[in-house]
mmCIF file of C-alpha atoms and ligand atoms in Angstrom:
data_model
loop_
_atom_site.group_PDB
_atom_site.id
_atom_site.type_symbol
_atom_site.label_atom_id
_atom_site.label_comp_id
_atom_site.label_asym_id
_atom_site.label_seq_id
_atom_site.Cartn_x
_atom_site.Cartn_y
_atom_site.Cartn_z
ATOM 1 C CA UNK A 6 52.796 134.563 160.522
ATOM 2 C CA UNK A 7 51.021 131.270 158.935
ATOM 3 C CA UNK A 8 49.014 132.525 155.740
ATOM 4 C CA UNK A 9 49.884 135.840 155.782
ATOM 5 C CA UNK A 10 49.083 136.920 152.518
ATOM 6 C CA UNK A 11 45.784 135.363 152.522
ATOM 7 C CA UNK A 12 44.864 137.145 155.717
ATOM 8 C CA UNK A 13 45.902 140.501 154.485
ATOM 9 C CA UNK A 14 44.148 139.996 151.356
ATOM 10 C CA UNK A 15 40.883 139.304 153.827
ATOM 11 C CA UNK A 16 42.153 142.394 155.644
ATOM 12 C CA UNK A 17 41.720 144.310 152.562
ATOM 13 C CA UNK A 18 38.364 143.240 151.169
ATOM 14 C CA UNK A 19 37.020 144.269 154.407
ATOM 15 C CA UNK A 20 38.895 147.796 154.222
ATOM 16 C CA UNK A 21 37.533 148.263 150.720
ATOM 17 C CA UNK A 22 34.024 147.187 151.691
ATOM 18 C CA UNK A 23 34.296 149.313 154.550
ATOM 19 C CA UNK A 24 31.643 147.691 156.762
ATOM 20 C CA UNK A 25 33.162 146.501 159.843
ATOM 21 C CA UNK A 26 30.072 145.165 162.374
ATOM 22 C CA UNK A 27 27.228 142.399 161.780
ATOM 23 C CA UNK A 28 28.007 141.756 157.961
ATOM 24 C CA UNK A 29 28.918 139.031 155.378
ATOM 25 C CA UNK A 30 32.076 137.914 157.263
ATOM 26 C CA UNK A 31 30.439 137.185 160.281
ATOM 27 C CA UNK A 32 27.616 135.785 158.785
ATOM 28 C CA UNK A 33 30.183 133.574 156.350
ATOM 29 C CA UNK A 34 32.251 132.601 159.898
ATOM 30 C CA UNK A 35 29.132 131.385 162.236
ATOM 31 C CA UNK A 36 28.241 129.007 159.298
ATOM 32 C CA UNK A 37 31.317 127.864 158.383
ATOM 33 C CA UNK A 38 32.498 127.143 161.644
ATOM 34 C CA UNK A 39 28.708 125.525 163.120
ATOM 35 C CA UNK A 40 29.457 123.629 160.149
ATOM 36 C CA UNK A 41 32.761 122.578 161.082
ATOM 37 C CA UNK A 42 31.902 122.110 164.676
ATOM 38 C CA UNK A 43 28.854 120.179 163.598
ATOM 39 C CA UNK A 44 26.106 121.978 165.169
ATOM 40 C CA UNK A 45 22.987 123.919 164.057
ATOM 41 C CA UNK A 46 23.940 127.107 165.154
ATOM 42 C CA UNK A 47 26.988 129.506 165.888
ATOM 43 C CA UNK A 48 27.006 132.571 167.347
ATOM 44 C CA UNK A 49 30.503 135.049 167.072
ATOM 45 C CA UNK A 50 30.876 137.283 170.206
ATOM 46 C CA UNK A 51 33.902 139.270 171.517
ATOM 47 C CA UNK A 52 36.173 136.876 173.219
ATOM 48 C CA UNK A 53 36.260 133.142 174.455
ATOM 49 C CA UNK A 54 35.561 134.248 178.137
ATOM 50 C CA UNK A 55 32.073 136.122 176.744
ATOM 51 C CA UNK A 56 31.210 133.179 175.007
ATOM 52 C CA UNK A 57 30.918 131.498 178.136
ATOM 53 C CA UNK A 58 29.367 134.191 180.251
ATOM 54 C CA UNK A 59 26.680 134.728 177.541
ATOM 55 C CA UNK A 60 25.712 131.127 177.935
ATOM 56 C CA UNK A 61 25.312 131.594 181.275
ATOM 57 C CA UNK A 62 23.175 134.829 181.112
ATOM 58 C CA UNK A 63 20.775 133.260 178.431
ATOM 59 C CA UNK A 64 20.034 130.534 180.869
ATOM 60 C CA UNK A 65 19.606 133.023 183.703
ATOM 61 C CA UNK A 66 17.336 134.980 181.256
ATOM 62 C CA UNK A 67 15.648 132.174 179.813
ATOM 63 C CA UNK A 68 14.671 130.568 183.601
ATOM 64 C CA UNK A 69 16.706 127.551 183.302
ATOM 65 C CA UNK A 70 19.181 128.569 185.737
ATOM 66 C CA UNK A 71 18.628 130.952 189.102
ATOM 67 C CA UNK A 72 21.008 132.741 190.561
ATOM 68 C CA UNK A 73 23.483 131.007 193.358
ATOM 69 C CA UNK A 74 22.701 127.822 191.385
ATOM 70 C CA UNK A 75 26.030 125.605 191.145
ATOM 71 C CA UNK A 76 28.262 124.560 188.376
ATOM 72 C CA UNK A 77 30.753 121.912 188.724
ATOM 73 C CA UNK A 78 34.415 123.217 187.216
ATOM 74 C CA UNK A 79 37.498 121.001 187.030
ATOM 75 C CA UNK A 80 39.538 122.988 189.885
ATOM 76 C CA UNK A 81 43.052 122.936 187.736
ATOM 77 C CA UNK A 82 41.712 125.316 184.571
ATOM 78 C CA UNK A 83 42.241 128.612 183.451
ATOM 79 C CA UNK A 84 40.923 131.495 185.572
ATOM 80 C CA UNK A 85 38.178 132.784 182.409
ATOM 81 C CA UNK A 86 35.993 129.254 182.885
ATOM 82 C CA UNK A 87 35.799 130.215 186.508
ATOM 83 C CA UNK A 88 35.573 133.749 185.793
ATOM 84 C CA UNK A 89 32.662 133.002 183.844
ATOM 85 C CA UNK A 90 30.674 130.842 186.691
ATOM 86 C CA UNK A 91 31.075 133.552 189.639
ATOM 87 C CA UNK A 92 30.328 136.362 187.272
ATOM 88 C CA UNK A 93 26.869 135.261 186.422
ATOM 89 C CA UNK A 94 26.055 134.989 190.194
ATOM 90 C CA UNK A 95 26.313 131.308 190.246
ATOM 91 C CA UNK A 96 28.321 129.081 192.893
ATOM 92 C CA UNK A 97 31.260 127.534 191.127
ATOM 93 C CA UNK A 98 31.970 123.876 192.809
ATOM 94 C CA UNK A 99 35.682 122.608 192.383
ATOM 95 C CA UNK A 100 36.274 119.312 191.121
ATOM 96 C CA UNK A 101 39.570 117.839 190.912
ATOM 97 C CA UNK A 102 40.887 116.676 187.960
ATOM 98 C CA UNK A 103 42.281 113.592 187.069
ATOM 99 C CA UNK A 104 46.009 113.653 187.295
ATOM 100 C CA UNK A 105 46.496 111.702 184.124
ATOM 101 C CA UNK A 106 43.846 113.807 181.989
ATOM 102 C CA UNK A 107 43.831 117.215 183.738
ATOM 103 C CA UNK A 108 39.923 116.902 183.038
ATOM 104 C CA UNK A 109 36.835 115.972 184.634
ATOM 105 C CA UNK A 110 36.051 112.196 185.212
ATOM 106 C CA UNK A 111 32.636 110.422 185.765
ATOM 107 C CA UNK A 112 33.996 109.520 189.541
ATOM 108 C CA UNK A 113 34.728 112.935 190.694
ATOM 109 C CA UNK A 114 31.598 114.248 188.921
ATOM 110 C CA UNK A 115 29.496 112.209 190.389
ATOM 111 C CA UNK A 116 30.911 112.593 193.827
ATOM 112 C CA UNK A 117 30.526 116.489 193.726
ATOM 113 C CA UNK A 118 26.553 116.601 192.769
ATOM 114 C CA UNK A 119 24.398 118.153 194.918
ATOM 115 C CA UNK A 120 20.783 118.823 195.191
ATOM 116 C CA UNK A 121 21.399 122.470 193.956
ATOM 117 C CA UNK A 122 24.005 121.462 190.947
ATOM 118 C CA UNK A 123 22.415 122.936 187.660
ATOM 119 C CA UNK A 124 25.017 122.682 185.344
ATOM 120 C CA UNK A 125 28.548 120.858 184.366
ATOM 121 C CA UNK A 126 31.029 123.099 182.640
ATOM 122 C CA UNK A 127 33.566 120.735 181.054
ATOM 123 C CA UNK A 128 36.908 122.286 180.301
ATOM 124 C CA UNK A 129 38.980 120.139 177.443
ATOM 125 C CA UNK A 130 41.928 121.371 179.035
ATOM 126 C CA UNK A 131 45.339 121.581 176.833
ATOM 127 C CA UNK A 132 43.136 120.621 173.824
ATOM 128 C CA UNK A 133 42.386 117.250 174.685
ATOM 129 C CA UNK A 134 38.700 116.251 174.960
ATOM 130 C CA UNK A 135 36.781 115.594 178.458
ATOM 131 C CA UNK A 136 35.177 112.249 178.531
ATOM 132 C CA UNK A 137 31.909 113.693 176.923
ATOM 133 C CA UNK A 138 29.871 110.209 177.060
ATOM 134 C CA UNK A 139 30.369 110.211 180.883
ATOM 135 C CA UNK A 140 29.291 113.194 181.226
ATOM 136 C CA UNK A 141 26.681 113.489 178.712
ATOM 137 C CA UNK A 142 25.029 110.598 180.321
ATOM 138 C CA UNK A 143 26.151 112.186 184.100
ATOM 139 C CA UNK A 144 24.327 115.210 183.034
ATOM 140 C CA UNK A 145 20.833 113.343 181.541
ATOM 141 C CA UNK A 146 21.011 111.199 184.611
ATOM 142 C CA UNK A 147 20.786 113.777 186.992
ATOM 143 C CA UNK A 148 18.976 117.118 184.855
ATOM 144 C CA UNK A 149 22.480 118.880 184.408
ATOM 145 C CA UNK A 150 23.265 121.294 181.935
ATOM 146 C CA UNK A 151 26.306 120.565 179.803
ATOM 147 C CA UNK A 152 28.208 123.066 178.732
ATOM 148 C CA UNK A 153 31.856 123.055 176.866
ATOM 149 C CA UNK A 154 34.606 125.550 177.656
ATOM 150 C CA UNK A 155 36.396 125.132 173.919
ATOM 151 C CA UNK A 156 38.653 127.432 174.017
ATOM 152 C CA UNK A 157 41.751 125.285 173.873
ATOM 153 C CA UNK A 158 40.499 122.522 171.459
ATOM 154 C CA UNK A 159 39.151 123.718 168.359
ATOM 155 C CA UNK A 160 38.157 120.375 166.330
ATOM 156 C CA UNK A 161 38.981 117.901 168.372
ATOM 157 C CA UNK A 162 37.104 114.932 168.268
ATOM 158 C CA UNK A 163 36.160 111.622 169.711
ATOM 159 C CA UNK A 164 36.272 107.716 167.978
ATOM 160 C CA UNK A 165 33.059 108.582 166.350
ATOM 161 C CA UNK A 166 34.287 111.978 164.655
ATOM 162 C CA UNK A 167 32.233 114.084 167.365
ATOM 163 C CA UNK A 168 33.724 117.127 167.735
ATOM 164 C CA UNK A 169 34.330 119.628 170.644
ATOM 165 C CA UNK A 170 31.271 121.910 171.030
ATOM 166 C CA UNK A 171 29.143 119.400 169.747
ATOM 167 C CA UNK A 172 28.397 117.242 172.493
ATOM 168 C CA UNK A 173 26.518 119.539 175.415
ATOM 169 C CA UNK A 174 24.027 122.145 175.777
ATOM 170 C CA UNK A 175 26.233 124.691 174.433
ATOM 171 C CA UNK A 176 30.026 125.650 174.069
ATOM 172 C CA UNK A 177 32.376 128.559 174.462
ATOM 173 C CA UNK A 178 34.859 129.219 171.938
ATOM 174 C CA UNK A 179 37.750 131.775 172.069
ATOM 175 C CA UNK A 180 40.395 133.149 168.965
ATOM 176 C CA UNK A 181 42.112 134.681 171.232
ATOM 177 C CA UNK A 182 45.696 134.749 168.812
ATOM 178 C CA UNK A 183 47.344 131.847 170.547
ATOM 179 C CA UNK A 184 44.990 129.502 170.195
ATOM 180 C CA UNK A 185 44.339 126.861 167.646
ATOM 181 C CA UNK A 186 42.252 129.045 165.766
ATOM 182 C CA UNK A 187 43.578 132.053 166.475
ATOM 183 C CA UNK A 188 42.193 135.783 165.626
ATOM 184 C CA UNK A 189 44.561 138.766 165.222
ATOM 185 C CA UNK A 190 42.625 140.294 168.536
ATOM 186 C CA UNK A 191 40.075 139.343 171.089
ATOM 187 C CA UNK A 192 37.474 136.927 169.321
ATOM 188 C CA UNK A 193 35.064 133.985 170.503
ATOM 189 C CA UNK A 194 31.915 132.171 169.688
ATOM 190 C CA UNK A 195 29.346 130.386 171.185
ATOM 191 C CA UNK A 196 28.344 126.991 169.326
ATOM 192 C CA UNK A 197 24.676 125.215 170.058
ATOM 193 C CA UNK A 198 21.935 122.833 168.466
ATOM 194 C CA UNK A 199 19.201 124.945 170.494
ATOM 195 C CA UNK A 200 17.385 127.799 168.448
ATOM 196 C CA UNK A 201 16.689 129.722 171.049
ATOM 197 C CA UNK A 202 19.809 129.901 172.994
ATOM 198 C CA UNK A 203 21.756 131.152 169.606
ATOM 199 C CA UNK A 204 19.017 133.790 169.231
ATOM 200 C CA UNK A 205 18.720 134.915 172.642
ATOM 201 C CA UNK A 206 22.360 135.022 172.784
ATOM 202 C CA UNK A 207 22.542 136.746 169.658
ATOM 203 C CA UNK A 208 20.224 139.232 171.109
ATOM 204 C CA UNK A 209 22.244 139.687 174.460
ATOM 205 C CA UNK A 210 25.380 140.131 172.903
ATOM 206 C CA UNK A 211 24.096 142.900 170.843
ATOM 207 C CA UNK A 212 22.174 145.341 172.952
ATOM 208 C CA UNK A 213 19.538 143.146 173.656
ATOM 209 C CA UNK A 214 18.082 144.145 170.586
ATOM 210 C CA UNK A 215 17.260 142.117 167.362
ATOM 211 C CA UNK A 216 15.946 145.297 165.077
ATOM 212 C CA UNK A 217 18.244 148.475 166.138
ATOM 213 C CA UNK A 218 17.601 150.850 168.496
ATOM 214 C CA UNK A 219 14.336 148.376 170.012
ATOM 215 C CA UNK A 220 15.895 147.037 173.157
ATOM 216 C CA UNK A 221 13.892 143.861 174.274
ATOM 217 C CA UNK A 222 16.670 143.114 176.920
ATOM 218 C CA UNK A 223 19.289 144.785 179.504
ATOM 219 C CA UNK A 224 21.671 143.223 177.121
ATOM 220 C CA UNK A 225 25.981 143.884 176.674
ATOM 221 C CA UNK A 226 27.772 144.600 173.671
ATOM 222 C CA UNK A 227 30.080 141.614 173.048
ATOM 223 C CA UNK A 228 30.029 141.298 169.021
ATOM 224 C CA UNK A 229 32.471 139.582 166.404
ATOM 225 C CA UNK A 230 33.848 142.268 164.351
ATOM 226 C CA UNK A 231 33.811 141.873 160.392
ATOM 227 C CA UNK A 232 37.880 141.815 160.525
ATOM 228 C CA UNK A 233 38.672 139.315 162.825
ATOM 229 C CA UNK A 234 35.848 137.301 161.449
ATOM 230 C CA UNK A 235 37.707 137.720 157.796
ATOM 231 C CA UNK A 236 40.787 136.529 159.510
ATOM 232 C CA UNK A 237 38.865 133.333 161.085
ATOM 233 C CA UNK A 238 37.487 132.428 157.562
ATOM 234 C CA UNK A 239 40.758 132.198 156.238
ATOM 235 C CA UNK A 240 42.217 130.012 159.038
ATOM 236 C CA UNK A 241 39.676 127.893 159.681
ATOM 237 C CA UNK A 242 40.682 126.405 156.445
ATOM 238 C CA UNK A 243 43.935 124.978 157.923
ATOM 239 C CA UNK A 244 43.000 124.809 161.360
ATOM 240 C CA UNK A 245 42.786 120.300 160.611
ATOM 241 C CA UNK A 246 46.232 120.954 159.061
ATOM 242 C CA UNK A 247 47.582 122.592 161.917
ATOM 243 C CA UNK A 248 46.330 120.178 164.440
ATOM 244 C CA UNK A 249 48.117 117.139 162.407
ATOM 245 C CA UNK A 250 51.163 119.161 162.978
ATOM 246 C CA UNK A 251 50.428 119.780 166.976
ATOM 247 C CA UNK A 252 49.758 115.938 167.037
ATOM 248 C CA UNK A 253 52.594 114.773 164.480
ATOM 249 C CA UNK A 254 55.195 117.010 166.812
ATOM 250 C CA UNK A 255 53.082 115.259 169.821
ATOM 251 C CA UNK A 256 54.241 112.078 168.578
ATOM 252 C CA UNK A 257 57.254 112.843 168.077
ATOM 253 C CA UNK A 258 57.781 113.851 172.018
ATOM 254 C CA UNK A 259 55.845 111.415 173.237
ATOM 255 C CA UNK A 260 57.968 108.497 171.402
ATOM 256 C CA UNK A 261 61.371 110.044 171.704
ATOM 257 C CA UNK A 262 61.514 111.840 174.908
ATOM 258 C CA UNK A 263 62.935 109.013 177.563
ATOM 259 C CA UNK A 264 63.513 110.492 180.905
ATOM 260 C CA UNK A 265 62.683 109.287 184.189
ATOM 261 C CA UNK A 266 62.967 112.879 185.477
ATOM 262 C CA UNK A 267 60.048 114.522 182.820
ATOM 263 C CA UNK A 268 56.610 112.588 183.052
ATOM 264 C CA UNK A 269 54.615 113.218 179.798
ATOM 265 C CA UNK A 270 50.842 113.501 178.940
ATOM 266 C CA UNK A 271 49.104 110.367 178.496
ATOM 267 C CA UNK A 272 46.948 110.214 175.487
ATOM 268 C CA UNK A 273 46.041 107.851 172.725
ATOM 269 C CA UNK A 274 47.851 108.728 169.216
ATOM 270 C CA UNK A 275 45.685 106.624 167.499
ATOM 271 C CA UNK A 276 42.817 109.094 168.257
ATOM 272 C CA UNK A 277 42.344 112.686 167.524
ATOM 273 C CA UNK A 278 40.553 113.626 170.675
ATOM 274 C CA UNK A 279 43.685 115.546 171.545
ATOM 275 C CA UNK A 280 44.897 118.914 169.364
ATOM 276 C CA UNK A 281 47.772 119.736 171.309
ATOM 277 C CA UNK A 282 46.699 123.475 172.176
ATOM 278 C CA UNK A 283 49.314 123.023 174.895
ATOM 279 C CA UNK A 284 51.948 119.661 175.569
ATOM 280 C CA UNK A 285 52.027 119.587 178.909
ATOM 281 C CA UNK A 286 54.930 117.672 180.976
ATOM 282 C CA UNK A 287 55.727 117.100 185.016
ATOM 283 C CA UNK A 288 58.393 117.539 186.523
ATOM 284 C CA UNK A 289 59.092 117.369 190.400
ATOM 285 C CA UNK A 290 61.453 119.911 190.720
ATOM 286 C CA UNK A 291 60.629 122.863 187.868
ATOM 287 C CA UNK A 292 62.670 125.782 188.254
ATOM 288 C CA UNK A 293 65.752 123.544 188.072
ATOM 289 C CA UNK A 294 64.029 121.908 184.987
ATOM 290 C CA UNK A 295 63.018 125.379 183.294
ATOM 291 C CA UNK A 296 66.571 126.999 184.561
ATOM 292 C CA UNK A 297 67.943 123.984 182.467
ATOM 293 C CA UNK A 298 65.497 124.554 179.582
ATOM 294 C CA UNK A 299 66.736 128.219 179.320
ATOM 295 C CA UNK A 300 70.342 127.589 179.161
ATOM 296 C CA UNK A 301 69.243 125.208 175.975
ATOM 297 C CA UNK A 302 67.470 128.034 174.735
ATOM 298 C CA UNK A 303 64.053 126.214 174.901
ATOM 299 C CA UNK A 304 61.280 128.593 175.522
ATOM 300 C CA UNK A 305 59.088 127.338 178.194
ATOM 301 C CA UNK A 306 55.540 128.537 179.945
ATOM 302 C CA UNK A 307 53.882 127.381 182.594
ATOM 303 C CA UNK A 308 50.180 126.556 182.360
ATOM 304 C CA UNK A 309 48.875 127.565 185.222
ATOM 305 C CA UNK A 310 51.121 128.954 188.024
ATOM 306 C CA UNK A 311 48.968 130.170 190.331
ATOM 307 C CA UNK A 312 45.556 127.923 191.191
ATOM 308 C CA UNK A 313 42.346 129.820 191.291
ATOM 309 C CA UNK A 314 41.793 129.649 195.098
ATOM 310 C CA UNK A 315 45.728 131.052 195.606
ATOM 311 C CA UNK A 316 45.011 133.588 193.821
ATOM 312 C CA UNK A 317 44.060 136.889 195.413
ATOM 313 C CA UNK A 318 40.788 137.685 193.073
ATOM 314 C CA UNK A 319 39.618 134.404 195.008
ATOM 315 C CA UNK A 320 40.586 134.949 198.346
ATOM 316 C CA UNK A 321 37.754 133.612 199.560
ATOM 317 C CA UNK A 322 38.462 130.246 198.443
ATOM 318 C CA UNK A 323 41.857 130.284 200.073
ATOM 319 C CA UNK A 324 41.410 127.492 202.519
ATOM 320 C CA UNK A 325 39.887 124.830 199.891
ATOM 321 C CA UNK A 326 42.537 121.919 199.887
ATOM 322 C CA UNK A 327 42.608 120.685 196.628
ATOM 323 C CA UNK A 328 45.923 118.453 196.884
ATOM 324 C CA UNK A 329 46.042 117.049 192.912
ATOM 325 C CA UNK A 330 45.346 120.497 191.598
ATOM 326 C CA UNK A 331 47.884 122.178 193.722
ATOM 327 C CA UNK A 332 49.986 119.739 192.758
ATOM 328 C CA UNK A 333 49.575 120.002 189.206
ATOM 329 C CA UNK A 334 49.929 123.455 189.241
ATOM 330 C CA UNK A 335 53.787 123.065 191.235
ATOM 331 C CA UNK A 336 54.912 120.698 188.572
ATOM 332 C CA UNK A 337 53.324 121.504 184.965
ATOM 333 C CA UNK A 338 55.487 122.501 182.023
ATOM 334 C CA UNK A 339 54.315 123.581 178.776
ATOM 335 C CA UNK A 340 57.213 122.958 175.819
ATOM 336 C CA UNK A 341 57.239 123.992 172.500
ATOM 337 C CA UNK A 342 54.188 122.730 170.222
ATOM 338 C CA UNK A 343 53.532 125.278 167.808
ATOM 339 C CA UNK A 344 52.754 123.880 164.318
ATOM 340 C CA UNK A 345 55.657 125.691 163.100
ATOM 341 C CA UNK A 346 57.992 124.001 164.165
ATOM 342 C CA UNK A 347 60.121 122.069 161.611
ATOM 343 C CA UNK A 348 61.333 118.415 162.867
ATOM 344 C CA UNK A 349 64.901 119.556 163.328
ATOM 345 C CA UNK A 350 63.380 121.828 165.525
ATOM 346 C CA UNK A 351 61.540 119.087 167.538
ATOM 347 C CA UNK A 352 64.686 116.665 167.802
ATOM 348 C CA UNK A 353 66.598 119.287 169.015
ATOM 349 C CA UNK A 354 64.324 119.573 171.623
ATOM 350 C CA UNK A 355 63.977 115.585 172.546
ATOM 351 C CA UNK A 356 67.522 115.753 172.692
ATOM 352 C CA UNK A 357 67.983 118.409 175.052
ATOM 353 C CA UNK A 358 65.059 116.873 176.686
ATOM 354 C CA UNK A 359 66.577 113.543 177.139
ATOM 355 C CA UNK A 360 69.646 115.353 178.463
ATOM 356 C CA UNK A 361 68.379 116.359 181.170
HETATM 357 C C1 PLP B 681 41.685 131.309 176.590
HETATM 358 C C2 PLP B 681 40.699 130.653 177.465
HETATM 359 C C3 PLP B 681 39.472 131.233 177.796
HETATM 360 C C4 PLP B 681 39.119 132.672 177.524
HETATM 361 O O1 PLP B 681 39.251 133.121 176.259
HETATM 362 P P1 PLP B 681 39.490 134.690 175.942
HETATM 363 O O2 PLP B 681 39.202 134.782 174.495
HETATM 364 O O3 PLP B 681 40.879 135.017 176.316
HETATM 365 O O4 PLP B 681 38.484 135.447 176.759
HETATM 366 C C5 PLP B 681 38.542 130.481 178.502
HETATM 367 N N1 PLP B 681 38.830 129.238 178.902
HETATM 368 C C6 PLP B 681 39.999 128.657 178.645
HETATM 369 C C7 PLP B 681 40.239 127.258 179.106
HETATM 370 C C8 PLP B 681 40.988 129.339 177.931
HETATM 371 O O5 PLP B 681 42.171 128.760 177.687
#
């Protein structure tokens, strides 16, 4: 592991301390990272998918949204952002992607608004940023809530230096371990310029209370523990670091890997809108591709197999055609990006790529 002895001394101090909920840690984490992040507030929960739900509930709670209200979701992300729509009682509505991005776009936003859209929950899928001036002015335009799913692009930022979970209403953050910034268990945060939503979030998340034991809300318990948050403090510090690595190794791919057969993500390497959580490719015909990949010994994953409405938790959704997510789903790849990867590494890889 990255920084291992710096993390286990962090482990330590908060052994020896021996106070593991709602301390220093936390405290130190939610202001380093709103900080970071560039917003007013943050607010450290359990996991990335909480993050999100909390949102949700302090809207419900607050009045601002009602129940069976609709959010528009890109169609191709990760179950947890849907997860997080239907679980709060509101009516997810599917919006394709587009093919190049994998995100949103101001076309296929605009298309899918209806009288009872509420909110937009933009996903910056892989780690690279949704177009976030569309869709902040999409969301003004038509009384929208914006809200970010972050969970795959920790500091990435726009021409301007704007950074993810800075630019809507609020934004869902997970360390779960494999991403960006990654915990050593289950952790997330919620990032927000509004007072009131970090406080009444804060509140949710723990009991519903604000003094112990005096419940002002049905609340849940969904904290950031005083490890994980010691763990976060110390790699937050090379979390930029990191991400020149995804992108460096990025560039690498993206100007070495020549291969009619492997179609690669389109991005702009003169911006750092894109971290790289994931480098996604296409291929039309991927279990030869990945059978191919294995006898190189290249570890692949697939990001996502199964689309949300083929899944059976969604069943009901089953008939939805969503041709460019379905499609997306048959042919994406995921190859190797971690920042540890050494160059010799990477050209290995390009070359077993380009044999192909
Ligand atoms: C990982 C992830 C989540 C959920 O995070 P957890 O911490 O695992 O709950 C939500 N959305 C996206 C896009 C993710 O990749």
């Amino acid at each position: 592991m990255a920084h291992a002895y710096e993390v286990e001394l962090a482990m330590k101090e908060v052994l020896h301390r021996g106070w593991y909920i709602k301390g220093q840690q936390v405290a130190d984490f939610e202001k380093a990272f709103s900080s970071y992040c560039n917003t007013a507030y943050c607010v450290g929960v359990a996991n990335g998918l909480d993050a999100l739900i909390l949102i949700f509930r302090a809207y419900l709670e607050m009045g601002v949204l009602k129940p069976g209200d609709e959010v528009l979701v890109q169609a191709n992300t990760y179950i947890a952002s849907i997860l997080s729509i239907t679980e709060s009682g509101l009516v997810p509505v599917f919006v394709e992607p587009d093919p190049e991005t994998f995100n949103l776009s101001y076309q296929s936003v605009k298309e899918a608004i209806t009288p009872k859209s509420k909110a937009i929950l933009a996903v910056h899928l892989y780690g690279k940023l949704s177009p976030m001036q569309d869709l902040v002015k999409l969301a003004d335009e038509n009384g929208l809530l914006l809200i970010e799913d972050c969970a795959q692009a920790h500091g990435a930022k726009d021409s301007i230096g704007m950074k993810a979970g800075s630019f809507g209403h609020a934004a869902g953050f997970s360390f779960y371990p494999g991403k960006n910034l990654g915990a050593l268990g289950d952790a997330g945060a919620v990032t927000t310029n509004d007072a009131n939503l970090a406080q009444l979030i804060s509140t949710i998340s723990n009991y519903g209370s604000k003094k112990k034991y005096f419940n002002l809300i049905k609340g849940v318990n969904s904290r950031l523990d005083e490890l994980q948050a010691a763990i976060l403090n110390v790699k937050l510090k090379y979390l930029d670091q990191e991400n020149r690595r995804r992108r460096e190794i990025a560039s690498l791919y993206s100007d070495s890997i020549r291969n009619p057969k492997i179609k690669l993500p389109i991005w702009d390497q003169s911006l750092e809108d894109h971290v790289f959580h994931l480098y996604v490719v296409q291929v039309e015909d991927r279990e030869d591709f990945i059978a191919y990949l294995d006898s190189q010994q290249i570890q692949s994953l697939i990001h996502y197999p199964v689309p949300f409405h083929h899944q059976e938790a969604y069943k009901e959704y089953k008939n939805l055609s969503l041709p460019i997510t379905e499609r997306i789903h048959q042919q994406v790849v995921s190859i190797p990006i971690s920042p540890v990867l050494d160059d010799v590494d990477v050209m290995a890889i390009i070359h077993a790529l380009n044999g192909y």
